[in-house]
């Protein structure tokens, strides 16, 4: 039976690629209010695609982007799986760095280039392909599937968060599956057992009521960009240690076995440096690169805006500055506690003549999956079947805000089966997804339904351990 399903996926490769291109043409940028229409059309495209599979499907309106929901009938004795994905994408800028336009998908060297190719349209579609292959060959799925696709992941999943609070019964399942993470390398698939959380802020600083001549006024009037630079720089020392009081209070130290496990992974630092075109790496003293990326908190400024940005020089003392920055958090760290400490930290240091406003734009906690769950072993077999190589278990540094909320509301394990690659240019110009990963991912998905079908569902007494 599974051979038929696998063969179907092979035979329909060309159409699956066209499908992905169609989906990638929508500029579904959730951060950009002018893209609301495109967001809606993307959701409708997915809805039609799921309806076409014969699933009972629905568009759920929210204050923000609509949720797309679809489900197949329950299968007695087999588990129910909730597949989550996101159809929104990051803004495409800087536009002039794209070799081909971000919303005109182009295939080059076995990769499809477009904003959202890997994050997350391409990865998300693999599960629709996996389901389609079963439905068009066997006529039914071996497990119950519930698809929940959202359009606000890149801006913090606010609408889905609210919906979760009221829909836990509808979304009840035995396990959640998400493909929105990278593999360890081109020939090394991986299952992600940990994610970092995030606390993302905007800091607004106001100085004089309007811009001033820096010759007449400089040195005597507070400069909000100088102030932003000082405040942000004070947050981290030259050892890469975050200086916010209490910041490390909830950070569990890495155990010797955690560290050994990370050290055993096939990761070549020289190759990593080369890929990024940097001559050396930087981070918290005393930790390896993988520890710094996946298992330790970090601090990054994403943008500082204010003053003169045009050609040449202009001697201006700006009236305003805005900075966007975030902390990546490890499990147990809570964004709310960090916000309170940060507000105090800035107020204590804010120079005279400057008023500040701090806003938490989004916050989510990190995630860790215990290694012993039987569903994880089933997922490993499915990934091996799809990719021809057994996956390694890794952690990742990125955040999928809804994962910890799923944990809280649905109380089931979450399998992060990622098909991306570190050099897919997620959030950057020339984002891509490998066509090989698209097809292997679809195969792994179809096999996953098969593997999970033989596992008992929660009602039959599998102990569902979770973090
Ligand atoms: N696909 C990423 C999450 C990810 C990135 C996981 C890298 C593992 C490695 C997701 O779409 C994403 O970018 N999330 C945002 C969330 C934020 C905007 C709240 C992130 O991590 O920056
Ligand atoms: Zn993303």
Coordinates of C-alpha atoms and ligand atoms in Angstrom, one line a residue:
X1 CA 0.0 0.0 0.0
X2 CA 2.7 2.5 1.0
X3 CA 4.6 1.7 -2.3
X4 CA 1.6 2.9 -4.2
X5 CA 1.5 6.1 -2.2
X6 CA 5.3 6.6 -2.7
X7 CA 4.9 6.0 -6.4
X8 CA 2.1 8.6 -6.6
X9 CA 4.4 11.2 -5.1
X10 CA 7.1 10.4 -7.7
X11 CA 4.7 10.6 -10.6
X12 CA 3.3 14.0 -9.5
X13 CA 6.5 15.8 -8.8
X14 CA 6.0 18.4 -11.6
X15 CA 2.6 19.3 -10.5
X16 CA 3.7 19.7 -6.8
X17 CA 6.4 22.1 -8.0
X18 CA 3.9 24.1 -9.9
X19 CA 1.6 24.1 -6.9
X20 CA 4.4 25.6 -4.8
X21 CA 5.1 28.2 -7.4
X22 CA 1.4 29.2 -7.4
X23 CA 1.4 29.6 -3.6
X24 CA 4.7 31.6 -3.7
X25 CA 3.3 34.2 -6.0
X26 CA 1.1 35.6 -3.3
X27 CA 3.0 38.3 -1.3
X28 CA 1.6 37.3 2.0
X29 CA 3.7 39.5 4.2
X30 CA 2.0 39.6 7.6
X31 CA 4.0 42.6 8.9
X32 CA 2.8 44.8 6.0
X33 CA -0.7 46.1 6.2
X34 CA -0.9 46.6 2.4
X35 CA -0.7 42.9 2.0
X36 CA -4.0 42.1 3.7
X37 CA -5.6 41.2 0.4
X38 CA -2.8 38.9 -0.5
X39 CA -3.0 37.2 2.9
X40 CA -6.6 36.6 2.3
X41 CA -6.1 35.2 -1.2
X42 CA -3.3 32.9 0.1
X43 CA -5.7 31.5 2.7
X44 CA -8.4 31.0 0.1
X45 CA -5.9 29.2 -2.2
X46 CA -5.0 26.8 0.7
X47 CA -8.6 26.3 1.5
X48 CA -9.4 25.3 -2.1
X49 CA -6.4 23.0 -2.2
X50 CA -7.6 21.2 1.0
X51 CA -11.2 21.1 -0.1
X52 CA -9.9 19.5 -3.4
X53 CA -8.5 16.7 -1.3
X54 CA -12.0 16.0 0.0
X55 CA -11.2 17.2 3.6
X56 CA -13.9 19.1 5.5
X57 CA -12.4 22.6 5.3
X58 CA -13.1 26.0 6.7
X59 CA -11.7 29.5 6.7
X60 CA -11.8 30.9 10.2
X61 CA -11.9 34.7 10.2
X62 CA -9.9 36.5 13.0
X63 CA -9.0 40.1 13.7
X64 CA -5.9 39.5 11.7
X65 CA -5.1 36.8 9.1
X66 CA -7.7 34.1 8.6
X67 CA -6.9 30.6 9.9
X68 CA -7.3 27.7 7.5
X69 CA -8.6 24.5 9.1
X70 CA -9.3 21.1 7.5
X71 CA -9.8 17.6 8.9
X72 CA -10.2 14.1 7.7
X73 CA -12.5 11.6 9.6
X74 CA -11.3 9.9 12.7
X75 CA -9.7 6.4 12.2
X76 CA -10.5 3.9 14.9
X77 CA -7.5 2.7 16.8
X78 CA -5.1 5.2 15.1
X79 CA -3.9 8.5 16.4
X80 CA -5.0 12.0 15.4
X81 CA -2.3 14.3 14.1
X82 CA -2.5 18.1 14.0
X83 CA -0.4 19.5 11.2
X84 CA 0.5 23.2 11.8
X85 CA 2.1 25.4 9.2
X86 CA 2.2 29.2 8.4
X87 CA 1.4 30.8 5.0
X88 CA 2.6 34.3 5.9
X89 CA 6.1 35.4 5.1
X90 CA 8.7 37.9 6.1
X91 CA 9.0 41.3 4.3
X92 CA 11.2 40.8 1.2
X93 CA 13.5 43.7 1.6
X94 CA 16.2 44.6 0.7
X95 CA 14.7 44.2 -2.7
X96 CA 17.7 45.2 -4.7
X97 CA 19.6 42.2 -3.4
X98 CA 17.3 39.6 -5.0
X99 CA 18.6 38.0 -8.2
X100 CA 15.0 37.4 -9.3
X101 CA 11.9 39.1 -7.8
X102 CA 10.8 37.7 -4.4
X103 CA 7.3 36.9 -5.6
X104 CA 8.2 35.5 -9.0
X105 CA 9.3 32.0 -8.1
X106 CA 12.2 30.9 -10.2
X107 CA 13.9 27.5 -10.4
X108 CA 17.8 27.6 -10.5
X109 CA 20.1 24.6 -9.9
X110 CA 17.5 22.4 -8.3
X111 CA 16.2 25.2 -6.0
X112 CA 13.1 27.2 -6.1
X113 CA 13.8 30.9 -5.2
X114 CA 11.1 33.1 -3.7
X115 CA 10.2 34.7 -0.4
X116 CA 8.5 32.0 1.7
X117 CA 10.0 29.1 -0.3
X118 CA 11.5 27.4 2.8
X119 CA 9.7 29.5 5.5
X120 CA 7.2 28.1 5.4
X121 CA 5.2 27.5 2.2
X122 CA 7.4 24.8 0.7
X123 CA 7.8 22.9 3.9
X124 CA 4.1 23.2 4.8
X125 CA 3.0 21.9 1.4
X126 CA 4.8 18.6 1.8
X127 CA 2.1 17.6 4.3
X128 CA -0.6 18.4 1.8
X129 CA 1.2 16.3 -0.7
X130 CA 1.7 13.4 1.7
X131 CA -2.1 13.5 2.5
X132 CA -3.0 13.8 -1.2
X133 CA -1.0 10.7 -2.1
X134 CA -2.9 8.6 0.4
X135 CA -6.3 10.0 -0.6
X136 CA -5.7 9.6 -4.3
X137 CA -4.3 6.1 -4.2
X138 CA -5.7 4.3 -1.1
X139 CA -8.8 6.5 -1.0
X140 CA -8.4 7.3 2.7
X141 CA -5.8 8.3 5.3
X142 CA -4.5 5.8 7.8
X143 CA -4.7 8.3 10.6
X144 CA -6.9 11.3 11.3
X145 CA -5.3 14.6 10.1
X146 CA -6.2 18.1 11.2
X147 CA -4.6 20.9 9.3
X148 CA -4.2 24.2 11.0
X149 CA -2.5 26.8 8.9
X150 CA -2.1 30.4 10.1
X151 CA -1.0 33.7 8.6
X152 CA 0.6 35.5 11.5
X153 CA 3.5 33.4 12.6
X154 CA 6.1 35.9 11.5
X155 CA 4.4 38.6 13.7
X156 CA 3.8 36.5 16.8
X157 CA 0.7 34.4 16.1
X158 CA -1.7 36.6 18.1
X159 CA -4.9 35.5 16.4
X160 CA -4.1 31.8 16.6
X161 CA -3.2 32.2 20.3
X162 CA -6.6 33.6 21.0
X163 CA -8.3 30.9 18.9
X164 CA -6.4 28.2 20.8
X165 CA -8.0 29.3 24.1
X166 CA -11.4 28.5 22.7
X167 CA -10.8 25.6 20.4
X168 CA -8.9 23.0 22.4
X169 CA -11.7 20.5 22.0
X170 CA -11.8 20.9 18.2
X171 CA -8.0 20.7 17.9
X172 CA -7.6 17.8 20.3
X173 CA -5.0 15.4 19.0
X174 CA -2.3 12.9 20.0
X175 CA 0.6 14.6 18.4
X176 CA 1.4 17.9 16.5
X177 CA 3.6 17.9 13.4
X178 CA 5.4 21.0 12.1
X179 CA 7.8 21.4 9.3
X180 CA 9.3 24.9 9.7
X181 CA 12.9 24.2 10.7
X182 CA 16.2 23.4 8.9
X183 CA 18.0 20.0 8.5
X184 CA 21.5 19.8 9.9
X185 CA 23.0 19.8 6.4
X186 CA 22.3 18.9 2.8
X187 CA 22.7 15.2 3.4
X188 CA 21.8 15.1 7.1
X189 CA 18.2 15.3 8.0
X190 CA 17.3 16.2 11.5
X191 CA 14.4 16.3 14.0
X192 CA 14.4 19.4 16.2
X193 CA 13.8 18.7 19.8
X194 CA 14.3 22.2 21.1
X195 CA 13.6 25.8 20.1
X196 CA 14.5 29.1 21.7
X197 CA 11.8 31.5 22.8
X198 CA 11.9 35.2 22.0
X199 CA 11.2 38.6 23.6
X200 CA 11.0 41.2 20.8
X201 CA 11.0 44.9 21.6
X202 CA 10.6 48.3 20.1
X203 CA 12.3 51.2 22.0
X204 CA 11.2 54.7 21.1
X205 CA 13.3 57.6 22.3
X206 CA 12.2 61.2 22.0
X207 CA 14.5 64.2 22.4
X208 CA 13.9 67.8 21.2
X209 CA 10.5 68.5 19.5
X210 CA 12.2 68.7 16.1
X211 CA 15.6 68.1 14.5
X212 CA 18.3 70.7 15.4
X213 CA 21.6 71.9 14.0
X214 CA 24.2 69.8 15.7
X215 CA 26.7 72.7 15.6
X216 CA 24.5 75.1 17.4
X217 CA 22.9 72.6 19.8
X218 CA 25.2 69.5 19.9
X219 CA 26.8 68.9 23.3
X220 CA 24.1 70.8 25.1
X221 CA 21.0 68.8 24.2
X222 CA 20.4 65.1 24.6
X223 CA 20.7 63.1 21.3
X224 CA 18.2 60.2 21.1
X225 CA 20.4 58.1 18.8
X226 CA 23.4 58.5 21.1
X227 CA 21.1 57.5 23.9
X228 CA 19.8 54.4 22.0
X229 CA 23.4 53.4 21.3
X230 CA 24.4 53.7 25.0
X231 CA 21.3 51.9 26.3
X232 CA 21.6 49.0 23.9
X233 CA 25.3 48.7 24.3
X234 CA 24.9 48.5 28.1
X235 CA 22.8 45.4 27.6
X236 CA 25.7 43.1 26.8
X237 CA 29.4 43.0 27.8
X238 CA 32.4 42.1 25.7
X239 CA 32.2 38.5 26.9
X240 CA 28.7 38.2 25.3
X241 CA 27.0 38.1 28.8
X242 CA 23.7 39.9 28.9
X243 CA 23.8 42.5 31.7
X244 CA 20.1 42.8 32.5
X245 CA 19.7 42.0 36.3
X246 CA 18.1 38.6 36.8
X247 CA 18.3 37.7 33.1
X248 CA 20.1 34.3 33.8
X249 CA 18.0 33.5 36.9
X250 CA 15.8 31.0 35.0
X251 CA 18.5 29.7 32.6
X252 CA 19.2 26.1 33.4
X253 CA 22.9 25.4 33.0
X254 CA 23.7 22.9 30.2
X255 CA 24.3 19.5 31.6
X256 CA 27.4 17.5 30.7
X257 CA 25.3 15.1 28.6
X258 CA 23.6 18.0 26.7
X259 CA 27.0 19.4 25.9
X260 CA 28.3 16.0 24.8
X261 CA 25.3 15.4 22.6
X262 CA 25.8 18.7 20.8
X263 CA 29.5 18.1 20.5
X264 CA 28.9 14.8 18.8
X265 CA 26.8 16.3 16.0
X266 CA 28.5 16.5 12.6
X267 CA 29.0 20.3 12.5
X268 CA 32.0 21.9 10.8
X269 CA 32.7 25.3 12.1
X270 CA 35.1 26.2 9.2
X271 CA 32.4 25.4 6.6
X272 CA 29.8 27.4 8.6
X273 CA 32.1 30.4 8.7
X274 CA 32.8 30.1 5.0
X275 CA 29.1 29.8 4.2
X276 CA 28.5 33.0 6.1
X277 CA 31.6 34.8 4.7
X278 CA 32.9 35.8 8.1
X279 CA 36.5 35.2 9.2
X280 CA 35.6 34.5 12.8
X281 CA 32.6 33.7 14.9
X282 CA 31.5 35.6 18.0
X283 CA 29.4 34.9 21.1
X284 CA 29.2 34.2 24.8
X285 CA 32.6 33.2 26.2
X286 CA 32.9 29.6 27.3
X287 CA 30.3 28.1 24.8
X288 CA 30.6 26.3 21.5
X289 CA 28.9 27.6 18.4
X290 CA 26.0 25.1 18.5
X291 CA 25.5 25.8 22.2
X292 CA 25.4 29.6 21.5
X293 CA 23.0 29.1 18.6
X294 CA 20.6 26.7 20.2
X295 CA 20.9 26.4 23.9
X296 CA 22.0 29.8 25.3
X297 CA 20.1 33.0 25.2
X298 CA 21.2 35.8 22.9
X299 CA 20.7 39.5 22.2
X300 CA 20.5 41.2 18.8
X301 CA 19.6 44.6 17.6
X302 CA 17.5 44.4 14.4
X303 CA 17.4 48.0 13.3
X304 CA 17.9 51.6 14.5
X305 CA 16.1 54.3 12.7
X306 CA 16.4 58.1 13.2
X307 CA 18.3 61.1 12.0
X308 CA 19.7 61.5 8.5
X309 CA 19.9 58.4 6.3
X310 CA 20.4 60.0 2.8
X311 CA 23.4 60.5 0.6
X312 CA 26.4 62.4 2.0
X313 CA 26.4 64.1 5.4
X314 CA 23.9 66.2 7.3
X315 CA 24.8 67.7 10.6
X316 CA 21.6 67.1 12.4
X317 CA 20.8 66.4 16.0
X318 CA 17.8 64.2 15.6
X319 CA 14.6 64.6 17.6
X320 CA 13.7 60.8 17.7
X321 CA 15.2 57.3 17.5
X322 CA 13.5 53.9 17.2
X323 CA 15.4 50.7 17.9
X324 CA 14.1 47.2 17.4
X325 CA 15.9 44.4 19.2
X326 CA 15.2 41.0 20.8
X327 CA 16.5 38.4 23.2
X328 CA 16.3 34.7 22.2
X329 CA 15.3 32.8 25.3
X330 CA 15.9 29.3 26.5
X331 CA 13.2 27.2 28.1
X332 CA 12.0 28.5 31.5
X333 CA 12.8 32.1 30.7
X334 CA 9.6 34.2 30.6
X335 CA 9.3 37.3 28.3
X336 CA 7.1 39.1 30.9
X337 CA 9.8 39.0 33.6
X338 CA 12.4 40.2 31.1
X339 CA 10.2 43.1 30.1
X340 CA 9.9 44.3 33.7
X341 CA 13.6 44.1 34.2
X342 CA 14.3 45.9 30.9
X343 CA 11.9 48.8 31.6
X344 CA 13.8 49.4 34.9
X345 CA 17.2 49.0 33.3
X346 CA 16.4 51.7 30.7
X347 CA 14.7 54.1 33.0
X348 CA 17.7 54.0 35.4
X349 CA 20.1 54.8 32.5
X350 CA 18.0 57.1 30.3
X351 CA 20.0 60.3 29.9
X352 CA 18.5 63.7 30.8
X353 CA 16.3 65.3 28.1
X354 CA 15.2 62.0 26.6
X355 CA 11.9 60.3 27.1
X356 CA 11.6 56.6 26.4
X357 CA 8.8 54.2 25.6
X358 CA 9.4 50.4 25.6
X359 CA 7.0 48.0 23.9
X360 CA 7.1 44.2 23.8
X361 CA 6.0 43.4 20.2
X362 CA 5.9 39.7 20.8
X363 CA 7.1 37.2 23.3
X364 CA 7.1 33.4 23.5
X365 CA 8.8 30.8 25.6
X366 CA 11.2 28.1 24.3
X367 CA 10.5 24.4 23.9
X368 CA 12.2 21.1 24.7
X369 CA 10.8 17.7 23.6
X370 CA 11.7 14.7 25.8
X371 CA 13.6 12.1 23.8
X372 CA 11.8 9.0 24.9
X373 CA 8.4 9.5 23.3
X374 CA 7.4 6.6 21.0
X375 CA 6.1 9.0 18.4
X376 CA 9.6 10.4 18.0
X377 CA 10.9 7.0 17.1
X378 CA 8.1 6.7 14.5
X379 CA 9.1 10.1 13.1
X380 CA 12.7 9.0 12.8
X381 CA 11.7 6.0 10.7
X382 CA 9.6 8.2 8.4
X383 CA 12.3 10.8 7.9
X384 CA 14.8 8.0 7.1
X385 CA 12.3 6.5 4.6
X386 CA 11.9 9.9 2.9
X387 CA 15.5 11.1 2.9
X388 CA 17.4 7.8 2.7
X389 CA 19.3 8.6 5.9
X390 CA 18.4 8.5 9.6
X391 CA 17.9 11.9 11.1
X392 CA 19.9 13.3 14.0
X393 CA 18.2 14.9 16.9
X394 CA 19.1 18.6 17.2
X395 CA 17.9 21.9 18.8
X396 CA 17.4 25.1 16.9
X397 CA 17.8 28.7 17.7
X398 CA 14.8 30.1 16.0
X399 CA 11.3 30.4 17.6
X400 CA 7.9 29.2 16.6
X401 CA 5.8 31.1 19.1
X402 CA 2.8 28.8 18.9
X403 CA 4.7 25.7 19.9
X404 CA 4.8 26.4 23.6
X405 CA 1.1 27.5 23.5
X406 CA 0.2 24.2 21.9
X407 CA 2.0 22.5 24.7
X408 CA 0.0 24.5 27.2
X409 CA -3.5 24.2 25.6
X410 CA -3.3 20.7 24.0
X411 CA -0.8 19.0 26.2
X412 CA 0.6 16.7 23.5
X413 CA 4.1 16.3 22.1
X414 CA 5.2 18.3 19.1
X415 CA 7.4 16.9 16.3
X416 CA 9.5 19.4 14.5
X417 CA 10.4 17.7 11.2
X418 CA 12.3 20.3 9.2
X419 CA 13.2 20.0 5.5
X420 CA 15.0 23.4 5.2
X421 CA 18.8 24.1 5.0
X422 CA 20.9 26.6 6.9
X423 CA 21.8 28.3 3.6
X424 CA 18.1 28.6 2.5
X425 CA 18.3 32.4 3.3
X426 CA 15.3 32.3 5.6
X427 CA 14.3 36.0 6.3
X428 CA 17.0 37.2 3.9
X429 CA 17.2 38.0 0.2
X430 CA 17.2 35.1 -2.3
X431 CA 15.3 32.7 0.0
X432 CA 15.2 29.3 -1.6
X433 CA 14.0 25.7 -1.0
X434 CA 15.6 22.7 -2.6
X435 CA 13.3 20.7 -4.9
X436 CA 14.9 17.5 -3.5
X437 CA 13.8 18.6 0.0
X438 CA 10.3 19.3 -1.3
X439 CA 9.9 15.8 -2.7
X440 CA 11.8 14.0 0.1
X441 CA 9.7 15.9 2.7
X442 CA 6.5 14.8 0.9
X443 CA 7.7 11.2 1.0
X444 CA 8.6 11.5 4.7
X445 CA 5.2 13.0 5.4
X446 CA 3.3 10.2 3.6
X447 CA 5.5 7.6 5.5
X448 CA 4.8 9.4 8.8
X449 CA 1.1 8.8 8.5
X450 CA 1.9 5.2 7.8
X451 CA 4.3 4.9 10.8
X452 CA 2.0 6.7 13.2
X453 CA -1.0 4.6 12.1
X454 CA 0.4 1.6 13.9
X455 CA 0.9 3.5 17.1
X456 CA -1.9 3.5 19.6
X457 CA -3.7 6.7 20.2
X458 CA -3.6 8.5 23.6
X459 CA -7.0 7.1 24.6
X460 CA -5.4 3.7 24.6
X461 CA -2.9 4.5 27.1
X462 CA 0.3 5.8 25.5
X463 CA 1.9 7.9 28.2
X464 CA 2.3 11.3 26.6
X465 CA 5.4 12.8 28.1
X466 CA 6.1 16.4 27.2
X467 CA 8.1 19.3 28.4
Ligands
LIG1 N1 10.8 29.1 10.6 C1 11.1 30.0 11.6 C2 11.5 29.4 12.9 C3 12.9 28.9 12.8 C4 14.0 29.6 12.3 C5 13.2 27.7 13.4 C6 15.2 29.1 12.3 C7 14.5 27.2 13.5 C8 15.5 27.9 12.9 C9 9.8 30.9 11.9 O1 9.1 31.1 10.7 C10 10.3 32.2 12.4 O2 11.0 32.8 11.7 N2 9.9 32.6 13.5 C11 10.2 33.9 14.1 C12 9.3 34.1 15.2 C13 9.2 35.6 15.7 C14 9.0 36.5 14.5 C15 8.2 35.7 16.7 C16 11.7 33.9 14.5 O3 12.2 32.9 15.0 O4 12.3 35.0 14.4
LIG2 ZN1 10.2 32.8 9.6

